[in-house]
Amino acid sequence: MAEHVPPAEHPAYPVGLRLAGRRVVVIGGGQVAQRRLPALVAAGADVTLISPSATPSVEAMAESGEITWTRRRYQDGDIADAWYALVATSDPDANNRASEEAERTKTWCVRSDDADAATAWTPATGRSDGVTVAVLTGRDPRRSAAVRDAIVEGLRDGTLAAPHHRSRAPFVALVGGGPGDPDLITVRGRRLLAEADVVIADRLGPRDLLDELPPHVEVIDAAKIPYGRFMAQEAINNALIEHAKAGKAVVRLKGGDPYVFGRGMEEAQALAEAGIPCTVVPGISSSISVPSAAGIPVTHRGVAHEFTVVSGHVAPDDPRSLVDWKSLARLRGTLVILMGVDKIGAIAQALVAHGKAPDTPLALVQEGTTAAQRRVDATLATVAETVKAQDVRPPAVIVIGDVVTVGPHK
Ligand SMILES: C[S@@+](CC[C@H](N)C(=O)[O-])C[C@H]1O[C@@H](n2cnc3c(N)ncnc32)[C@H](O)[C@@H]1O
């Protein structure tokens, strides 16, 4: 049947097959099938696998009903009625017979063992934000994969500009930027940032990323929005709404996660009231990542089975405090305090007064994950003095508990 195969120098003709509900036959249940089946299933194909055996993950797909598995070797007639076939057994004779049948029945057929004998080639594929990338380089699958990786990575991190050209409705993304290191924003956050017309940013978070934005992007410092008769937060909400109503793609870039002491929900509510769709992109919260960057696990087997994240922005005896310090003093696990540098003396005193041991270890991690990161260790008894003596300043995450001393970095 080789006379039907086009000479290799002709480039393949790329096409996107819409396989939903259409019969696809896969012959052979080994590693090749394992790699290709998820995409066929994701495309909605009605997949029949023909193979006497299968790898455990292929078997699991059959058990869950994602594919139909006929447990035997290939027989003539198996490819009949299929729109597309993948031939990948370890038996060259079966592969030849199956691809000959595909040729006769005019079924596009991929062969794992002989690209020349195949009538279709599988491109290296990847997806990002609704874009499917498919790369064919003829005989060099590694090069295809490398080109695919470069394009997908560029789309994901926004370095490959691919703006949407469909008319855009007003849009706001509340993006959690992570604790400060620009590498610690999510892939989605970075892509949305690259698509923004307006970015309203906090002081905390990955500020270095703002320098990379193209000059047409308007960057607004949230702390500097004049608020006149409004509260500062209301002024930020209004700015989000106004820019979105002007048809701009607006990113509200926040430190850490938008919903961890970030007032993200207040912004989401204000946008919902104004009828503006908003998407929230979770971020890596400083409450976990900053201790981690300083060598402190918030849990450790045999040491802490829980960690509690608390705001320390008001003192324990302040009537506005919603924190039950007495209960916290009784917990055996880790306490993580955000916004607590100014009040740590009073907080440590309250914890000791409610029964926590004065020699409980504690660490303050200032400007975690940035070039200026600094860790200062103390105990509940010494922390007030240490903070003063070492001039520890916000932003810092304070970790209280035995996990502070488990790492090699003390
Ligand atoms: C208003 S809260 C916002 C928290 C943020 N939404 C999050 O999930 O990380 C600000 C506090 O987070 C902590 N923080 C945020 N980024 C930090 C960093 N890079 N280093 C140390 N502490 C940080 C500090 O305790 C700071 O006072």
Short mmCIF file of C-alpha atoms and ligand atoms in Angstrom, two decimals:
data_model
loop_
_atom_site.label_atom_id
_atom_site.label_comp_id
_atom_site.label_asym_id
_atom_site.label_seq_id
_atom_site.Cartn_x
_atom_site.Cartn_y
_atom_site.Cartn_z
CA MET A 1 0.00 0.00 0.00
CA ALA A 2 3.07 2.23 0.12
CA GLU A 3 2.22 3.64 -3.33
CA HIS A 4 -0.68 5.61 -1.74
CA VAL A 5 1.53 7.31 0.79
CA PRO A 6 2.57 10.79 -0.32
CA PRO A 7 6.32 11.34 -0.66
CA ALA A 8 7.82 12.54 2.60
CA GLU A 9 8.95 15.88 1.16
CA HIS A 10 5.35 17.07 0.89
CA PRO A 11 4.39 18.85 4.06
CA ALA A 12 1.43 17.47 5.99
CA TYR A 13 -1.84 19.35 5.63
CA PRO A 14 -2.87 20.56 9.09
CA VAL A 15 -6.47 20.23 10.13
CA GLY A 16 -8.47 20.21 13.39
CA LEU A 17 -10.61 17.08 13.65
CA ARG A 18 -13.94 17.50 15.43
CA LEU A 19 -14.29 14.02 16.86
CA ALA A 20 -17.16 14.46 19.32
CA GLY A 21 -19.42 11.41 19.15
CA ARG A 22 -17.40 9.92 16.29
CA ARG A 23 -15.89 6.45 16.37
CA VAL A 24 -12.14 6.30 16.84
CA VAL A 25 -10.29 2.99 17.05
CA VAL A 26 -7.06 2.59 18.98
CA ILE A 27 -5.16 -0.65 18.38
CA GLY A 28 -2.71 -1.43 21.21
CA GLY A 29 -3.02 -0.45 24.87
CA GLY A 30 0.57 0.45 25.77
CA GLN A 31 2.42 3.70 26.42
CA VAL A 32 1.45 5.32 23.11
CA ALA A 33 -2.26 4.74 23.76
CA GLN A 34 -1.78 5.99 27.32
CA ARG A 35 -0.32 9.26 26.00
CA ARG A 36 -2.88 9.80 23.23
CA LEU A 37 -6.13 8.62 24.82
CA PRO A 38 -6.73 11.58 27.17
CA ALA A 39 -6.81 14.05 24.28
CA LEU A 40 -9.13 11.80 22.25
CA VAL A 41 -11.45 11.50 25.24
CA ALA A 42 -11.26 15.26 25.86
CA ALA A 43 -12.30 15.79 22.22
CA GLY A 44 -15.42 13.73 22.94
CA ALA A 45 -14.47 10.85 20.61
CA ASP A 46 -16.26 7.54 20.94
CA VAL A 47 -13.09 5.51 21.49
CA THR A 48 -12.79 1.75 21.14
CA LEU A 49 -9.53 0.23 22.28
CA ILE A 50 -8.56 -3.12 20.82
CA SER A 51 -5.79 -4.83 22.75
CA PRO A 52 -5.32 -8.01 24.81
CA SER A 53 -3.63 -5.96 27.58
CA ALA A 54 -3.33 -2.36 28.70
CA THR A 55 -1.28 -0.20 31.05
CA PRO A 56 -2.92 0.45 34.44
CA SER A 57 -3.96 3.98 33.50
CA VAL A 58 -5.49 2.85 30.19
CA GLU A 59 -7.28 0.13 32.11
CA ALA A 60 -8.60 2.75 34.52
CA MET A 61 -10.03 4.75 31.61
CA ALA A 62 -11.89 1.63 30.45
CA GLU A 63 -13.15 0.94 33.98
CA SER A 64 -14.48 4.47 34.34
CA GLY A 65 -16.31 4.17 31.02
CA GLU A 66 -14.30 6.84 29.20
CA ILE A 67 -13.37 4.32 26.51
CA THR A 68 -14.66 0.90 25.40
CA TRP A 69 -12.09 -1.87 25.65
CA THR A 70 -12.25 -5.01 23.49
CA ARG A 71 -9.75 -7.41 25.05
CA ARG A 72 -8.23 -9.20 22.10
CA ARG A 73 -5.76 -8.76 19.27
CA TYR A 74 -6.55 -6.78 16.12
CA GLN A 75 -8.77 -8.53 13.56
CA ASP A 76 -9.56 -7.47 10.02
CA GLY A 77 -12.73 -5.35 10.08
CA ASP A 78 -11.97 -3.57 13.40
CA ILE A 79 -11.36 -0.25 11.70
CA ALA A 80 -14.61 -0.32 9.70
CA ASP A 81 -16.77 2.73 10.40
CA ALA A 82 -14.00 4.56 12.26
CA TRP A 83 -13.27 8.17 11.33
CA TYR A 84 -9.76 7.96 12.70
CA ALA A 85 -7.44 5.19 13.86
CA LEU A 86 -4.35 5.00 15.99
CA VAL A 87 -2.24 1.89 15.42
CA ALA A 88 0.29 1.29 18.18
CA THR A 89 0.85 -2.37 19.02
CA SER A 90 4.22 -4.01 19.59
CA ASP A 91 3.50 -6.45 16.74
CA PRO A 92 4.67 -5.03 13.37
CA ASP A 93 2.56 -7.53 11.44
CA ALA A 94 -0.64 -6.44 13.25
CA ASN A 95 0.31 -2.81 12.70
CA ASN A 96 0.79 -3.45 8.96
CA ARG A 97 -2.50 -5.26 8.63
CA ALA A 98 -4.39 -2.58 10.56
CA SER A 99 -2.92 0.29 8.58
CA GLU A 100 -3.66 -1.56 5.33
CA GLU A 101 -7.27 -1.86 6.40
CA ALA A 102 -7.33 1.86 7.21
CA GLU A 103 -5.99 2.61 3.74
CA ARG A 104 -8.71 0.46 2.15
CA THR A 105 -11.49 2.02 4.23
CA LYS A 106 -10.09 5.54 3.79
CA THR A 107 -9.72 6.05 7.53
CA TRP A 108 -7.01 8.52 8.54
CA CYS A 109 -4.49 6.44 10.46
CA VAL A 110 -1.59 7.28 12.74
CA ARG A 111 1.12 4.66 13.24
CA SER A 112 3.49 4.77 16.15
CA ASP A 113 6.10 2.49 14.57
CA ASP A 114 6.28 3.72 10.97
CA ALA A 115 5.60 7.36 10.15
CA ASP A 116 6.10 6.67 6.42
CA ALA A 117 3.30 4.11 6.37
CA ALA A 118 0.91 6.39 8.27
CA THR A 119 -1.69 8.58 6.55
CA ALA A 120 -1.75 11.04 9.47
CA TRP A 121 0.77 12.39 11.94
CA THR A 122 0.06 13.51 15.47
CA PRO A 123 1.34 17.02 16.12
CA ALA A 124 2.85 18.12 19.42
CA THR A 125 -0.08 19.92 21.02
CA GLY A 126 -0.70 22.25 23.92
CA ARG A 127 -3.43 24.57 25.11
CA SER A 128 -3.61 27.94 26.76
CA ASP A 129 -6.61 30.20 27.26
CA GLY A 130 -8.72 28.67 24.51
CA VAL A 131 -5.86 28.48 21.99
CA THR A 132 -4.80 25.05 20.74
CA VAL A 133 -1.25 24.91 19.48
CA ALA A 134 -0.31 22.02 17.17
CA VAL A 135 3.21 21.71 15.79
CA LEU A 136 4.51 19.38 13.09
CA THR A 137 8.14 19.33 12.04
CA GLY A 138 8.16 16.20 9.90
CA ARG A 139 10.63 13.79 11.45
CA ASP A 140 11.72 15.64 14.54
CA PRO A 141 9.23 15.12 17.40
CA ARG A 142 11.59 16.69 19.94
CA ARG A 143 11.78 19.84 17.89
CA SER A 144 7.98 19.86 17.56
CA ALA A 145 7.70 19.55 21.33
CA ALA A 146 10.26 22.32 21.89
CA VAL A 147 8.44 24.70 19.51
CA ARG A 148 5.11 23.79 21.14
CA ASP A 149 6.55 24.42 24.63
CA ALA A 150 7.95 27.79 23.61
CA ILE A 151 4.61 28.94 22.15
CA VAL A 152 2.47 27.64 25.01
CA GLU A 153 4.79 29.12 27.61
CA GLY A 154 4.76 32.46 25.81
CA LEU A 155 0.96 32.45 25.68
CA ARG A 156 0.71 31.50 29.32
CA ASP A 157 3.09 34.06 30.72
CA GLY A 158 2.03 36.74 28.27
CA THR A 159 5.47 37.18 26.66
CA LEU A 160 3.90 36.11 23.37
CA ALA A 161 1.31 38.82 22.81
CA ALA A 162 -1.93 37.27 21.58
CA PRO A 163 -4.65 39.79 22.35
CA HIS A 164 -8.28 38.86 21.86
CA HIS A 165 -9.75 40.59 18.81
CA ARG A 166 -13.37 39.81 19.45
CA SER A 167 -15.12 42.88 20.86
CA ARG A 168 -14.47 42.84 24.56
CA ALA A 169 -17.04 43.42 27.25
CA PRO A 170 -15.95 45.43 30.30
CA PHE A 171 -13.84 43.10 32.33
CA VAL A 172 -12.03 43.05 35.66
CA ALA A 173 -9.69 40.38 37.01
CA LEU A 174 -8.84 40.33 40.70
CA VAL A 175 -5.44 38.74 40.54
CA GLY A 176 -3.59 37.32 43.52
CA GLY A 177 0.01 38.20 42.75
CA GLY A 178 1.69 36.06 45.41
CA PRO A 179 4.03 37.28 48.14
CA GLY A 180 6.39 39.44 46.10
CA ASP A 181 8.79 37.33 44.05
CA PRO A 182 7.62 37.90 40.44
CA ASP A 183 8.06 34.17 39.75
CA LEU A 184 5.40 33.35 42.33
CA ILE A 185 2.37 34.72 40.49
CA THR A 186 0.21 32.09 38.79
CA VAL A 187 0.43 31.44 35.07
CA ARG A 188 -3.13 32.74 34.65
CA GLY A 189 -2.40 35.89 36.65
CA ARG A 190 0.62 36.65 34.53
CA ARG A 191 -1.29 36.17 31.30
CA LEU A 192 -4.13 38.45 32.40
CA LEU A 193 -1.59 41.06 33.44
CA ALA A 194 -0.07 40.91 29.95
CA GLU A 195 -3.55 41.51 28.45
CA ALA A 196 -4.44 44.44 30.71
CA ASP A 197 -5.06 48.04 29.65
CA VAL A 198 -5.19 49.24 33.25
CA VAL A 199 -3.51 47.74 36.33
CA ILE A 200 -4.45 48.89 39.82
CA ALA A 201 -1.73 47.57 42.13
CA ASP A 202 -1.10 47.36 45.85
CA ARG A 203 2.17 48.07 47.59
CA LEU A 204 2.56 44.38 48.42
CA GLY A 205 2.89 41.70 45.78
CA PRO A 206 5.03 41.33 42.67
CA ARG A 207 5.72 44.99 41.89
CA ASP A 208 8.66 44.08 39.63
CA LEU A 209 6.16 42.78 37.10
CA LEU A 210 4.80 46.28 36.63
CA ASP A 211 8.08 47.40 35.04
CA GLU A 212 7.64 44.80 32.32
CA LEU A 213 4.28 46.14 31.16
CA PRO A 214 4.17 47.88 27.78
CA PRO A 215 4.04 51.70 27.88
CA HIS A 216 0.35 51.95 26.85
CA VAL A 217 -0.72 50.17 30.05
CA GLU A 218 -1.93 52.57 32.72
CA VAL A 219 -0.54 51.53 36.10
CA ILE A 220 -2.34 53.02 39.10
CA ASP A 221 -1.01 52.80 42.65
CA ALA A 222 -4.04 51.82 44.75
CA ALA A 223 -2.64 53.68 47.77
CA LYS A 224 -2.51 56.93 45.80
CA ILE A 225 -6.07 57.03 44.48
CA PRO A 226 -7.54 60.24 45.91
CA TYR A 227 -10.62 59.37 47.90
CA GLY A 228 -12.11 62.67 48.98
CA ARG A 229 -15.42 62.00 50.67
CA PHE A 230 -15.15 58.22 50.10
CA MET A 231 -13.30 55.55 52.08
CA ALA A 232 -10.05 54.48 50.40
CA GLN A 233 -11.57 51.09 49.54
CA GLU A 234 -14.65 52.70 48.00
CA ALA A 235 -12.40 54.87 45.83
CA ILE A 236 -10.58 51.74 44.61
CA ASN A 237 -13.91 50.04 43.86
CA ASN A 238 -15.07 53.11 41.94
CA ALA A 239 -11.84 53.23 39.94
CA LEU A 240 -12.28 49.55 38.98
CA ILE A 241 -15.86 50.18 37.88
CA GLU A 242 -15.07 53.34 35.91
CA HIS A 243 -12.20 51.81 33.94
CA ALA A 244 -14.20 48.67 33.20
CA LYS A 245 -17.15 50.78 32.01
CA ALA A 246 -14.78 52.64 29.70
CA GLY A 247 -14.22 49.27 27.99
CA LYS A 248 -10.76 48.59 29.42
CA ALA A 249 -9.31 45.27 30.48
CA VAL A 250 -8.65 45.95 34.14
CA VAL A 251 -6.42 43.93 36.43
CA ARG A 252 -6.57 44.54 40.15
CA LEU A 253 -3.20 43.17 41.22
CA LYS A 254 -3.15 42.21 44.88
CA GLY A 255 -0.53 40.76 47.21
CA GLY A 256 -0.84 37.08 48.13
CA ASP A 257 -4.34 35.69 47.67
CA PRO A 258 -7.17 38.18 47.05
CA TYR A 259 -9.38 36.62 49.71
CA VAL A 260 -6.85 36.30 52.55
CA PHE A 261 -7.03 39.62 54.40
CA GLY A 262 -7.10 41.19 50.97
CA ARG A 263 -10.57 42.76 50.80
CA GLY A 264 -11.00 40.96 47.49
CA MET A 265 -14.62 40.06 48.19
CA GLU A 266 -15.52 43.70 48.83
CA GLU A 267 -14.22 44.52 45.36
CA ALA A 268 -15.99 41.51 43.82
CA GLN A 269 -19.26 42.58 45.48
CA ALA A 270 -18.94 46.19 44.31
CA LEU A 271 -18.32 44.99 40.75
CA ALA A 272 -21.28 42.59 40.92
CA GLU A 273 -23.51 45.44 42.09
CA ALA A 274 -22.34 47.51 39.15
CA GLY A 275 -23.12 44.58 36.82
CA ILE A 276 -19.49 44.11 35.79
CA PRO A 277 -18.24 40.56 35.37
CA CYS A 278 -15.18 39.82 37.37
CA THR A 279 -12.88 36.86 37.55
CA VAL A 280 -10.82 36.03 40.62
CA VAL A 281 -7.41 34.45 40.22
CA PRO A 282 -6.20 32.81 43.43
CA GLY A 283 -2.71 33.66 44.56
CA ILE A 284 -0.03 32.14 46.76
CA SER A 285 -0.72 33.59 50.16
CA SER A 286 2.15 35.02 52.20
CA SER A 287 0.74 33.17 55.21
CA ILE A 288 2.19 29.91 53.90
CA SER A 289 4.75 30.94 51.32
CA VAL A 290 6.70 33.45 53.39
CA PRO A 291 7.38 30.96 56.25
CA SER A 292 8.24 28.38 53.60
CA ALA A 293 10.70 30.74 51.90
CA ALA A 294 12.39 31.21 55.29
CA GLY A 295 12.72 27.47 55.91
CA ILE A 296 9.67 27.08 58.16
CA PRO A 297 7.04 24.46 57.38
CA VAL A 298 3.68 25.54 58.82
CA THR A 299 3.01 21.86 59.55
CA HIS A 300 5.49 19.07 60.26
CA ARG A 301 4.76 15.46 61.00
CA GLY A 302 4.84 14.83 64.74
CA VAL A 303 5.07 18.55 65.53
CA ALA A 304 1.97 20.37 64.30
CA HIS A 305 -1.29 19.02 62.94
CA GLU A 306 -2.83 22.41 62.31
CA PHE A 307 -1.97 25.96 61.49
CA THR A 308 -4.14 28.97 62.16
CA VAL A 309 -3.81 32.24 60.27
CA VAL A 310 -4.71 35.31 62.28
CA SER A 311 -4.72 39.02 61.65
CA GLY A 312 -2.76 40.95 64.27
CA HIS A 313 -3.73 44.42 63.10
CA VAL A 314 -5.59 45.22 66.32
CA ALA A 315 -4.35 44.50 69.84
CA PRO A 316 -5.98 41.63 71.80
CA ASP A 317 -7.65 44.02 74.24
CA ASP A 318 -9.07 46.22 71.48
CA PRO A 319 -12.87 46.01 71.42
CA ARG A 320 -12.75 45.76 67.59
CA SER A 321 -10.77 42.49 67.80
CA LEU A 322 -12.64 39.43 66.47
CA VAL A 323 -9.87 37.03 67.54
CA ASP A 324 -10.31 34.63 70.47
CA TRP A 325 -6.73 34.80 71.80
CA LYS A 326 -7.63 32.65 74.81
CA SER A 327 -8.61 29.75 72.55
CA LEU A 328 -5.59 30.29 70.31
CA ALA A 329 -3.31 30.05 73.36
CA ARG A 330 -4.67 26.58 74.03
CA LEU A 331 -3.99 25.24 70.50
CA ARG A 332 -0.93 23.04 70.08
CA GLY A 333 -0.41 23.81 66.41
CA THR A 334 1.21 26.66 64.54
CA LEU A 335 -0.01 30.26 64.72
CA VAL A 336 0.68 32.46 61.72
CA ILE A 337 0.11 36.15 62.27
CA LEU A 338 -0.22 38.66 59.46
CA MET A 339 -0.14 42.43 59.95
CA GLY A 340 1.12 41.83 63.49
CA VAL A 341 4.51 43.57 63.79
CA ASP A 342 3.20 46.66 65.59
CA LYS A 343 1.12 44.69 68.08
CA ILE A 344 3.31 41.60 68.56
CA GLY A 345 4.33 42.64 72.10
CA ALA A 346 0.71 42.79 73.26
CA ILE A 347 -0.15 39.62 71.33
CA ALA A 348 2.73 37.65 72.91
CA GLN A 349 1.70 38.91 76.35
CA ALA A 350 -1.92 37.82 75.79
CA LEU A 351 -0.87 34.36 74.61
CA VAL A 352 1.38 33.89 77.67
CA ALA A 353 -1.33 35.24 79.99
CA HIS A 354 -3.70 32.62 78.55
CA GLY A 355 -1.24 29.79 79.18
CA LYS A 356 1.18 29.53 76.26
CA ALA A 357 4.75 28.84 77.37
CA PRO A 358 6.92 31.98 77.38
CA ASP A 359 9.75 30.07 75.68
CA THR A 360 7.53 29.12 72.70
CA PRO A 361 9.72 29.75 69.63
CA LEU A 362 8.73 32.39 67.14
CA ALA A 363 10.11 33.83 63.91
CA LEU A 364 9.40 37.07 62.09
CA VAL A 365 9.97 36.95 58.35
CA GLN A 366 10.16 40.39 56.83
CA GLU A 367 9.65 41.04 53.09
CA GLY A 368 9.59 37.32 52.39
CA THR A 369 10.49 35.99 48.92
CA THR A 370 12.01 39.34 47.90
CA ALA A 371 15.69 40.29 47.69
CA ALA A 372 15.26 42.02 51.08
CA GLN A 373 13.94 38.93 52.90
CA ARG A 374 15.06 38.75 56.52
CA ARG A 375 14.27 36.29 59.31
CA VAL A 376 14.51 37.19 62.98
CA ASP A 377 13.99 34.55 65.67
CA ALA A 378 12.76 35.10 69.22
CA THR A 379 10.41 33.59 71.81
CA LEU A 380 7.10 34.87 73.15
CA ALA A 381 9.02 36.22 76.12
CA THR A 382 11.63 38.09 74.11
CA VAL A 383 9.81 39.17 70.96
CA ALA A 384 8.82 42.71 71.97
CA GLU A 385 12.42 43.56 72.81
CA THR A 386 13.82 41.76 69.75
CA VAL A 387 11.51 43.56 67.31
CA LYS A 388 12.68 46.88 68.71
CA ALA A 389 16.36 45.96 68.88
CA GLN A 390 16.46 44.48 65.38
CA ASP A 391 14.14 47.11 63.91
CA VAL A 392 11.76 44.57 62.35
CA ARG A 393 9.23 46.32 60.13
CA PRO A 394 6.13 45.43 58.18
CA PRO A 395 5.43 43.61 56.00
CA ALA A 396 6.30 40.55 58.04
CA VAL A 397 4.74 37.18 58.71
CA ILE A 398 5.10 35.97 62.29
CA VAL A 399 5.16 32.23 62.94
CA ILE A 400 4.67 30.94 66.47
CA GLY A 401 5.23 27.31 67.46
CA ASP A 402 7.68 24.43 67.45
CA VAL A 403 7.77 24.26 63.64
CA VAL A 404 10.05 27.30 63.79
CA THR A 405 12.92 25.17 65.06
CA VAL A 406 12.52 22.02 62.94
CA GLY A 407 14.37 23.19 59.85
CA PRO A 408 18.13 23.35 59.37
CA HIS A 409 17.84 27.14 58.92
CA LYS A 410 17.37 28.63 62.39
C1 LIG B 1 -3.28 43.10 54.01
S1 LIG B 1 -2.46 41.59 54.30
C2 LIG B 1 -2.58 40.84 52.76
C3 LIG B 1 -2.27 39.37 52.74
C4 LIG B 1 -2.30 38.77 51.36
N1 LIG B 1 -3.61 38.83 50.78
C5 LIG B 1 -1.81 37.32 51.34
O1 LIG B 1 -2.58 36.38 51.08
O2 LIG B 1 -0.59 37.14 51.53
C6 LIG B 1 -0.80 42.17 54.39
C7 LIG B 1 0.09 41.35 55.30
O3 LIG B 1 0.52 40.18 54.62
C8 LIG B 1 1.82 39.85 55.06
N2 LIG B 1 2.71 39.85 53.89
C9 LIG B 1 2.33 39.97 52.61
N3 LIG B 1 3.39 39.85 51.80
C10 LIG B 1 4.47 39.65 52.59
C11 LIG B 1 5.85 39.43 52.35
N4 LIG B 1 6.36 39.39 51.13
N5 LIG B 1 6.66 39.25 53.42
C12 LIG B 1 6.17 39.25 54.67
N6 LIG B 1 4.88 39.46 54.94
C13 LIG B 1 4.03 39.65 53.93
C14 LIG B 1 2.23 40.86 56.10
O4 LIG B 1 1.88 40.35 57.36
C15 LIG B 1 1.38 42.02 55.71
O5 LIG B 1 1.19 42.90 56.79
#
